[in-house]
Short mmCIF file of C-alpha atoms in Angstrom, two decimals:
data_model
loop_
_atom_site.label_atom_id
_atom_site.label_comp_id
_atom_site.label_asym_id
_atom_site.label_seq_id
_atom_site.Cartn_x
_atom_site.Cartn_y
_atom_site.Cartn_z
CA GLU A 1 -7.67 5.29 16.38
CA VAL A 2 -4.56 5.89 14.01
CA GLN A 3 -5.66 8.20 11.21
CA LEU A 4 -3.47 9.50 8.29
CA GLN A 5 -4.17 12.34 6.05
CA GLU A 6 -2.22 13.51 3.00
CA SER A 7 -2.24 17.16 1.88
CA GLY A 8 -0.55 19.07 -0.83
CA PRO A 9 -1.07 20.49 -4.28
CA GLY A 10 -3.00 18.54 -7.05
CA LEU A 11 -1.30 19.99 -9.66
CA VAL A 12 2.68 20.22 -10.26
CA LYS A 13 4.46 21.37 -13.37
CA PRO A 14 7.02 19.26 -15.11
CA SER A 15 10.47 19.48 -13.79
CA GLN A 16 9.42 21.10 -10.45
CA SER A 17 9.09 19.35 -7.22
CA LEU A 18 6.16 17.57 -5.53
CA SER A 19 5.77 18.11 -2.00
CA LEU A 20 3.17 16.39 0.14
CA THR A 21 2.46 16.23 4.00
CA CYS A 22 0.95 13.24 5.90
CA SER A 23 -0.59 14.31 9.15
CA VAL A 24 -1.02 11.53 11.78
CA THR A 25 -3.47 11.49 14.73
CA GLY A 26 -4.06 8.69 17.34
CA TYR A 27 -0.39 7.57 17.06
CA SER A 28 3.22 8.95 17.44
CA ILE A 29 5.32 8.87 14.47
CA THR A 30 8.27 8.28 16.81
CA SER A 31 7.11 4.86 16.91
CA ASN A 32 6.80 2.36 13.86
CA TYR A 33 7.70 3.04 10.27
CA TRP A 34 5.92 5.40 7.97
CA GLY A 35 5.80 5.17 4.37
CA TRP A 36 4.76 6.62 1.06
CA ILE A 37 3.05 4.61 -1.62
CA ARG A 38 1.64 5.71 -5.01
CA LYS A 39 -0.86 4.06 -7.30
CA PHE A 40 -0.68 5.00 -11.11
CA PRO A 41 -3.56 5.37 -13.46
CA GLY A 42 -4.00 1.90 -14.60
CA ASN A 43 -3.63 0.69 -10.95
CA LYS A 44 0.02 -0.17 -10.69
CA MET A 45 1.28 0.39 -7.26
CA GLU A 46 4.84 1.43 -6.08
CA TRP A 47 6.35 1.57 -2.72
CA MET A 48 8.33 4.97 -2.64
CA GLY A 49 10.07 4.85 0.94
CA TYR A 50 9.76 5.05 4.46
CA ILE A 51 10.86 7.18 7.46
CA SER A 52 11.50 5.30 10.77
CA TYR A 53 10.61 5.89 14.34
CA SER A 54 14.32 7.07 14.77
CA GLY A 55 14.34 9.30 11.65
CA SER A 56 16.23 7.04 9.37
CA THR A 57 15.04 6.66 5.72
CA SER A 58 14.89 3.96 3.19
CA TYR A 59 13.97 4.78 -0.53
CA ASN A 60 12.89 2.71 -3.56
CA PRO A 61 16.12 2.58 -5.79
CA SER A 62 13.97 3.35 -8.60
CA LEU A 63 13.41 6.87 -7.00
CA LYS A 64 16.68 7.21 -4.87
CA SER A 65 18.08 10.18 -6.59
CA ARG A 66 14.80 12.32 -6.53
CA ILE A 67 13.10 11.45 -3.33
CA SER A 68 13.48 12.75 0.25
CA ILE A 69 11.37 11.63 3.30
CA THR A 70 11.47 14.09 6.40
CA ARG A 71 9.53 14.74 9.38
CA ASP A 72 8.21 17.03 12.13
CA THR A 73 7.81 15.21 15.38
CA SER A 74 6.39 18.27 16.96
CA LYS A 75 3.46 18.21 14.63
CA ASN A 76 3.48 14.54 14.24
CA GLN A 77 3.78 14.98 10.45
CA PHE A 78 6.08 13.38 7.81
CA PHE A 79 6.87 14.86 4.37
CA LEU A 80 7.39 13.57 0.92
CA GLN A 81 9.42 15.50 -1.70
CA LEU A 82 9.81 14.23 -5.13
CA ASN A 83 12.13 16.38 -7.39
CA SER A 84 12.17 16.69 -11.08
CA VAL A 85 8.78 15.40 -11.71
CA THR A 86 7.50 14.34 -15.12
CA THR A 87 4.11 13.27 -16.14
CA GLU A 88 4.88 9.68 -15.32
CA ASP A 89 4.85 10.89 -11.62
CA THR A 90 1.16 11.65 -11.96
CA ALA A 91 -0.56 9.28 -9.43
CA THR A 92 -2.53 9.06 -6.25
CA TYR A 93 -0.09 9.25 -3.40
CA TYR A 94 -0.88 7.56 -0.06
CA CYS A 95 0.93 7.78 3.25
CA ALA A 96 0.72 4.57 5.59
CA ARG A 97 1.99 3.22 8.56
CA ARG A 98 4.15 -0.02 8.39
CA ASN A 99 3.67 -2.80 10.93
CA TRP A 100 6.59 -2.66 13.53
CA VAL A 101 7.87 -6.19 12.82
CA ARG A 102 6.55 -7.11 9.34
CA TYR A 103 6.70 -5.03 6.13
CA TYR A 104 3.12 -4.44 5.53
CA PHE A 105 0.93 -1.48 6.00
CA ASP A 106 -1.98 -1.49 8.44
CA TYR A 107 -3.27 2.00 8.31
CA TRP A 108 -3.57 4.10 5.07
CA GLY A 109 -4.54 7.85 4.26
CA GLN A 110 -7.18 8.51 2.01
CA GLY A 111 -4.85 9.55 -0.75
CA VAL A 112 -4.18 12.61 -2.79
CA MET A 113 -4.25 12.86 -6.60
CA VAL A 114 -1.31 14.46 -8.20
CA THR A 115 -1.22 15.51 -11.71
CA VAL A 116 1.95 16.70 -13.26
CA SER A 117 1.06 18.86 -16.34
CA SER A 118 2.23 21.98 -17.71
CA ASP B 1 13.13 -6.58 -7.20
CA ILE B 2 10.50 -9.41 -6.58
CA GLN B 3 7.96 -9.38 -9.25
CA MET B 4 4.18 -10.17 -8.28
CA THR B 5 1.97 -11.47 -10.93
CA GLN B 6 -1.62 -11.14 -9.93
CA SER B 7 -4.56 -12.99 -11.51
CA PRO B 8 -7.11 -12.58 -12.74
CA ALA B 9 -7.23 -8.76 -13.42
CA SER B 10 -10.99 -8.82 -13.11
CA LEU B 11 -13.62 -11.15 -11.94
CA SER B 12 -17.40 -11.31 -11.56
CA ALA B 13 -19.17 -13.07 -9.11
CA SER B 14 -22.79 -13.93 -7.93
CA LEU B 15 -23.91 -13.37 -4.21
CA GLY B 16 -22.87 -16.17 -2.12
CA GLU B 17 -20.26 -17.47 -4.67
CA THR B 18 -16.74 -18.47 -3.53
CA VAL B 19 -14.00 -16.53 -5.49
CA SER B 20 -10.24 -16.89 -5.56
CA ILE B 21 -7.53 -14.50 -6.39
CA GLU B 22 -3.97 -15.67 -7.03
CA CYS B 23 -0.45 -14.00 -6.63
CA LEU B 24 2.77 -15.51 -8.06
CA ALA B 25 5.92 -14.21 -6.58
CA SER B 26 9.18 -14.18 -8.85
CA GLU B 27 11.12 -15.81 -5.90
CA GLY B 28 10.13 -17.65 -2.55
CA ILE B 29 8.73 -14.92 -0.18
CA SER B 30 8.47 -17.29 2.92
CA ASN B 31 4.61 -16.46 3.44
CA ASP B 32 5.51 -12.80 3.85
CA LEU B 33 2.44 -11.72 1.72
CA ALA B 34 -0.31 -9.51 2.55
CA TRP B 35 -3.72 -8.69 0.73
CA TYR B 36 -5.65 -5.47 0.78
CA GLN B 37 -9.15 -4.42 -0.16
CA GLN B 38 -9.71 -1.00 -1.83
CA LYS B 39 -13.43 0.18 -2.52
CA SER B 40 -14.02 3.01 -4.99
CA GLY B 41 -12.55 6.28 -3.63
CA LYS B 42 -11.31 4.94 -0.43
CA SER B 43 -8.14 3.93 0.97
CA PRO B 44 -6.78 0.38 1.03
CA GLN B 45 -7.55 -1.74 3.94
CA LEU B 46 -5.45 -4.63 5.19
CA LEU B 47 -7.20 -7.98 5.05
CA ILE B 48 -4.55 -10.62 5.34
CA TYR B 49 -0.89 -10.67 6.45
CA ALA B 50 1.69 -13.34 6.83
CA ALA B 51 -0.11 -15.23 3.92
CA SER B 52 -2.86 -16.48 6.15
CA ARG B 53 -3.36 -14.24 9.17
CA LEU B 54 -6.76 -12.23 9.28
CA GLN B 55 -6.49 -8.66 10.28
CA ASP B 56 -8.56 -7.69 13.13
CA GLY B 57 -12.28 -6.70 12.39
CA VAL B 58 -12.00 -8.55 8.81
CA PRO B 59 -14.76 -10.98 8.17
CA SER B 60 -14.07 -14.61 8.29
CA ARG B 61 -15.15 -15.27 4.96
CA PHE B 62 -11.90 -13.88 3.90
CA SER B 63 -8.98 -16.33 4.02
CA GLY B 64 -5.36 -16.69 2.68
CA SER B 65 -3.21 -19.60 1.82
CA GLY B 66 -0.12 -20.47 -0.27
CA SER B 67 3.52 -20.89 0.27
CA GLY B 68 6.90 -20.44 -1.47
CA THR B 69 6.09 -18.51 -4.60
CA ARG B 70 2.27 -18.98 -4.92
CA TYR B 71 -0.63 -17.58 -2.73
CA SER B 72 -4.17 -17.02 -2.97
CA LEU B 73 -7.00 -14.85 -1.40
CA LYS B 74 -10.33 -16.77 -1.05
CA ILE B 75 -13.72 -14.92 -0.28
CA SER B 76 -16.27 -17.76 0.84
CA GLY B 77 -19.56 -16.35 0.01
CA MET B 78 -19.51 -13.14 -2.02
CA GLN B 79 -21.31 -10.30 -0.28
CA PRO B 80 -22.44 -6.83 -1.94
CA GLU B 81 -19.87 -5.20 0.23
CA ASP B 82 -16.98 -7.19 -1.27
CA GLU B 83 -17.18 -5.51 -4.38
CA ALA B 84 -13.79 -3.78 -4.61
CA ASP B 85 -10.11 -3.96 -6.02
CA TYR B 86 -8.03 -6.41 -4.43
CA PHE B 87 -4.19 -6.46 -4.42
CA CYS B 88 -1.46 -8.39 -2.88
CA GLN B 89 1.99 -7.10 -1.61
CA GLN B 90 5.16 -9.00 -0.83
CA SER B 91 6.56 -8.00 2.57
CA TYR B 92 9.56 -10.21 2.26
CA LYS B 93 12.31 -7.70 1.40
CA TYR B 94 12.60 -4.19 0.07
CA PRO B 95 11.73 -2.49 -2.18
CA LEU B 96 8.27 -3.82 -1.31
CA THR B 97 6.40 -4.72 -4.49
CA PHE B 98 2.75 -5.04 -5.29
CA GLY B 99 0.50 -7.23 -7.60
CA SER B 100 -1.25 -5.54 -10.23
CA GLY B 101 -4.81 -5.68 -8.76
CA THR B 102 -8.07 -7.65 -9.34
CA LYS B 103 -11.38 -5.81 -9.85
CA LEU B 104 -14.07 -7.81 -8.10
CA GLU B 105 -17.69 -7.08 -9.21
CA ILE B 106 -21.04 -8.47 -8.54
CA LYS B 107 -22.65 -10.50 -11.40
#
């Protein structure tokens, strides 16, 4: 069974970088597409970006200058880095697997709450 | 970006009642729409993709329909375990965008 698990600090200071790890079991990240999505307080959801089976990336233009998604295929993990965070980046962050053909997400992690505060 | 307008924001239903949730896209999305269920403290679960295709393992009381810019999720016979948040997502083009969610409670 495909399982994803996010990990990382729950508290980040403003202007610093947010770094999260998504550990995948039951499926290789060298197949499919792997994304990050966040849910803000108030329930708005935002697709942040993905890394593909080949290592190529695509980002939401709203974040393009601040975001980086990378991977370690030997550990079957992929990573999110979001730079220069503000309080508006406070959200629950999810990693998810995108369907191979269509742009929806068929497996999600449990999510990790990240608060940006001094 | 494609804007997804979801309604209602909240809904109460009695057990056995049929409920509907709608999503309106700001432009045509060619049936590229997914619906998710999220129970409190849990990760989102895919219910419907391609507007009307039921994900494996999802009960048949869930159904999706629509075309063009207007789509709906129907639950035929509310069950206790259906109390959750529901949201839509357009899977037509990037950046992928989501509806604002519907909180479904038991009356």
